[in-house]
């Protein structure tokens, strides 16, 4: 007998561990003279994601989280983060930067969830 993995397995974990965060999508405009971008942020959108800060007492390794970051988010495959996007929770703001890591996690060939590290940018 084969027991298969399904996305519902992650959705059950999400329902157990999720918190509400505020997600801000970044839009970068390019300065034609200097070539540097200036980010602007859209209105915050509430998302229900799993969120951990570094130093959490939860054993993150069992979720496949072994990379260093100031915070970690896990969310359904229908969501995504792009460089410059921000996540705010409990008065702190975290950003997905080029120094951060992301990974799509699979179990038995099933795309289960997305995992991102974040950098603290404001308290």
mmCIF file of C-alpha atoms in Angstrom:
data_model
loop_
_atom_site.group_PDB
_atom_site.id
_atom_site.type_symbol
_atom_site.label_atom_id
_atom_site.label_comp_id
_atom_site.label_asym_id
_atom_site.label_seq_id
_atom_site.Cartn_x
_atom_site.Cartn_y
_atom_site.Cartn_z
ATOM 1 C CA UNK A 1 0.000 0.000 0.000
ATOM 2 C CA UNK A 2 1.309 3.447 -0.923
ATOM 3 C CA UNK A 3 0.450 6.435 1.204
ATOM 4 C CA UNK A 4 0.772 9.559 -0.904
ATOM 5 C CA UNK A 5 1.471 13.103 0.155
ATOM 6 C CA UNK A 6 -0.949 15.847 -0.741
ATOM 7 C CA UNK A 7 -1.041 19.611 -0.365
ATOM 8 C CA UNK A 8 -3.744 19.053 2.263
ATOM 9 C CA UNK A 9 -0.990 17.754 4.556
ATOM 10 C CA UNK A 10 0.664 21.189 4.517
ATOM 11 C CA UNK A 11 -2.691 22.964 4.751
ATOM 12 C CA UNK A 12 -3.370 21.118 8.019
ATOM 13 C CA UNK A 13 -0.021 22.306 9.396
ATOM 14 C CA UNK A 14 -0.843 25.808 8.153
ATOM 15 C CA UNK A 15 -4.154 25.756 10.027
ATOM 16 C CA UNK A 16 -2.337 24.699 13.216
ATOM 17 C CA UNK A 17 0.623 27.127 13.120
ATOM 18 C CA UNK A 18 -0.431 30.087 10.963
ATOM 19 C CA UNK A 19 -0.493 33.695 12.088
ATOM 20 C CA UNK A 20 -1.715 36.779 10.281
ATOM 21 C CA UNK A 21 1.035 38.923 8.783
ATOM 22 C CA UNK A 22 0.795 42.052 6.663
ATOM 23 C CA UNK A 23 2.371 41.699 3.236
ATOM 24 C CA UNK A 24 3.614 44.738 1.292
ATOM 25 C CA UNK A 25 4.459 44.248 -2.367
ATOM 26 C CA UNK A 26 7.366 46.392 -3.556
ATOM 27 C CA UNK A 27 7.493 48.176 -6.874
ATOM 28 C CA UNK A 28 10.902 49.498 -7.882
ATOM 29 C CA UNK A 29 11.265 52.481 -10.166
ATOM 30 C CA UNK A 30 14.571 52.920 -11.963
ATOM 31 C CA UNK A 31 16.384 56.255 -11.774
ATOM 32 C CA UNK A 32 17.483 56.886 -15.384
ATOM 33 C CA UNK A 33 20.456 59.038 -14.352
ATOM 34 C CA UNK A 34 21.948 56.913 -11.564
ATOM 35 C CA UNK A 35 20.417 53.506 -12.265
ATOM 36 C CA UNK A 36 19.297 52.966 -8.687
ATOM 37 C CA UNK A 37 15.807 51.852 -7.822
ATOM 38 C CA UNK A 38 13.540 53.498 -5.313
ATOM 39 C CA UNK A 39 10.981 51.100 -3.875
ATOM 40 C CA UNK A 40 7.384 52.040 -3.240
ATOM 41 C CA UNK A 41 5.029 49.763 -1.369
ATOM 42 C CA UNK A 42 1.426 48.948 -2.024
ATOM 43 C CA UNK A 43 -1.236 48.826 0.641
ATOM 44 C CA UNK A 44 -0.712 46.079 3.171
ATOM 45 C CA UNK A 45 -2.562 42.828 2.562
ATOM 46 C CA UNK A 46 -3.322 40.355 5.345
ATOM 47 C CA UNK A 47 -1.870 36.900 4.726
ATOM 48 C CA UNK A 48 -2.206 33.741 6.781
ATOM 49 C CA UNK A 49 1.291 32.261 6.806
ATOM 50 C CA UNK A 50 3.553 30.351 9.141
ATOM 51 C CA UNK A 51 6.079 32.810 10.562
ATOM 52 C CA UNK A 52 9.111 32.112 12.783
ATOM 53 C CA UNK A 53 11.808 34.435 14.064
ATOM 54 C CA UNK A 54 15.376 33.296 14.578
ATOM 55 C CA UNK A 55 15.769 32.021 18.097
ATOM 56 C CA UNK A 56 12.292 30.547 18.127
ATOM 57 C CA UNK A 57 11.951 27.689 20.570
ATOM 58 C CA UNK A 58 10.320 25.599 17.851
ATOM 59 C CA UNK A 59 12.672 23.043 16.289
ATOM 60 C CA UNK A 60 12.832 24.506 12.776
ATOM 61 C CA UNK A 61 15.016 21.695 11.387
ATOM 62 C CA UNK A 62 12.060 19.302 11.372
ATOM 63 C CA UNK A 63 10.382 21.621 8.854
ATOM 64 C CA UNK A 64 13.474 21.591 6.643
ATOM 65 C CA UNK A 65 14.541 25.061 7.798
ATOM 66 C CA UNK A 66 18.292 25.135 8.253
ATOM 67 C CA UNK A 67 19.237 28.468 6.680
ATOM 68 C CA UNK A 68 20.063 31.559 8.669
ATOM 69 C CA UNK A 69 17.757 34.539 8.523
ATOM 70 C CA UNK A 70 16.166 36.948 10.946
ATOM 71 C CA UNK A 71 12.777 35.378 10.231
ATOM 72 C CA UNK A 72 11.243 32.598 8.169
ATOM 73 C CA UNK A 73 7.905 32.269 6.408
ATOM 74 C CA UNK A 74 6.224 29.197 4.990
ATOM 75 C CA UNK A 75 3.146 29.587 2.845
ATOM 76 C CA UNK A 76 1.004 27.879 0.189
ATOM 77 C CA UNK A 77 2.348 27.551 -3.331
ATOM 78 C CA UNK A 78 -0.293 30.013 -4.543
ATOM 79 C CA UNK A 79 1.617 32.868 -2.835
ATOM 80 C CA UNK A 80 5.078 34.222 -3.603
ATOM 81 C CA UNK A 81 7.610 36.869 -2.520
ATOM 82 C CA UNK A 82 9.849 39.003 -4.713
ATOM 83 C CA UNK A 83 12.975 41.008 -3.850
ATOM 84 C CA UNK A 84 12.028 44.090 -1.876
ATOM 85 C CA UNK A 85 8.690 42.731 -0.653
ATOM 86 C CA UNK A 86 8.076 43.195 3.050
ATOM 87 C CA UNK A 87 6.258 41.335 5.793
ATOM 88 C CA UNK A 88 5.186 43.065 9.015
ATOM 89 C CA UNK A 89 4.155 41.428 12.270
ATOM 90 C CA UNK A 90 4.049 42.617 15.886
ATOM 91 C CA UNK A 91 5.585 46.012 15.075
ATOM 92 C CA UNK A 92 8.559 44.577 13.170
ATOM 93 C CA UNK A 93 9.150 44.690 9.428
ATOM 94 C CA UNK A 94 11.111 42.080 7.491
ATOM 95 C CA UNK A 95 12.228 42.201 3.849
ATOM 96 C CA UNK A 96 13.037 39.574 1.256
ATOM 97 C CA UNK A 97 16.449 40.678 -0.063
ATOM 98 C CA UNK A 98 18.961 39.151 -2.514
ATOM 99 C CA UNK A 99 20.863 37.881 0.553
ATOM 100 C CA UNK A 100 17.858 35.803 1.579
ATOM 101 C CA UNK A 101 17.072 32.243 0.579
ATOM 102 C CA UNK A 102 13.938 30.677 -0.830
ATOM 103 C CA UNK A 103 12.953 27.171 -1.702
ATOM 104 C CA UNK A 104 9.948 25.285 -2.948
ATOM 105 C CA UNK A 105 9.453 22.168 -0.820
ATOM 106 C CA UNK A 106 8.244 18.910 -2.302
ATOM 107 C CA UNK A 107 7.159 15.613 -0.748
ATOM 108 C CA UNK A 108 6.841 12.543 -2.947
ATOM 109 C CA UNK A 109 6.799 14.804 -6.021
ATOM 110 C CA UNK A 110 4.002 17.022 -4.661
ATOM 111 C CA UNK A 111 4.689 20.772 -4.435
ATOM 112 C CA UNK A 112 3.807 21.273 -0.757
ATOM 113 C CA UNK A 113 4.814 24.819 0.234
ATOM 114 C CA UNK A 114 7.234 27.703 -0.268
ATOM 115 C CA UNK A 115 9.857 28.703 2.263
ATOM 116 C CA UNK A 116 11.659 32.079 2.469
ATOM 117 C CA UNK A 117 14.163 33.655 4.837
ATOM 118 C CA UNK A 118 13.745 37.362 5.646
ATOM 119 C CA UNK A 119 15.945 40.180 6.992
ATOM 120 C CA UNK A 120 14.795 42.499 9.773
ATOM 121 C CA UNK A 121 14.623 46.084 8.444
ATOM 122 C CA UNK A 122 12.606 47.984 11.085
ATOM 123 C CA UNK A 123 11.447 47.624 14.683
#
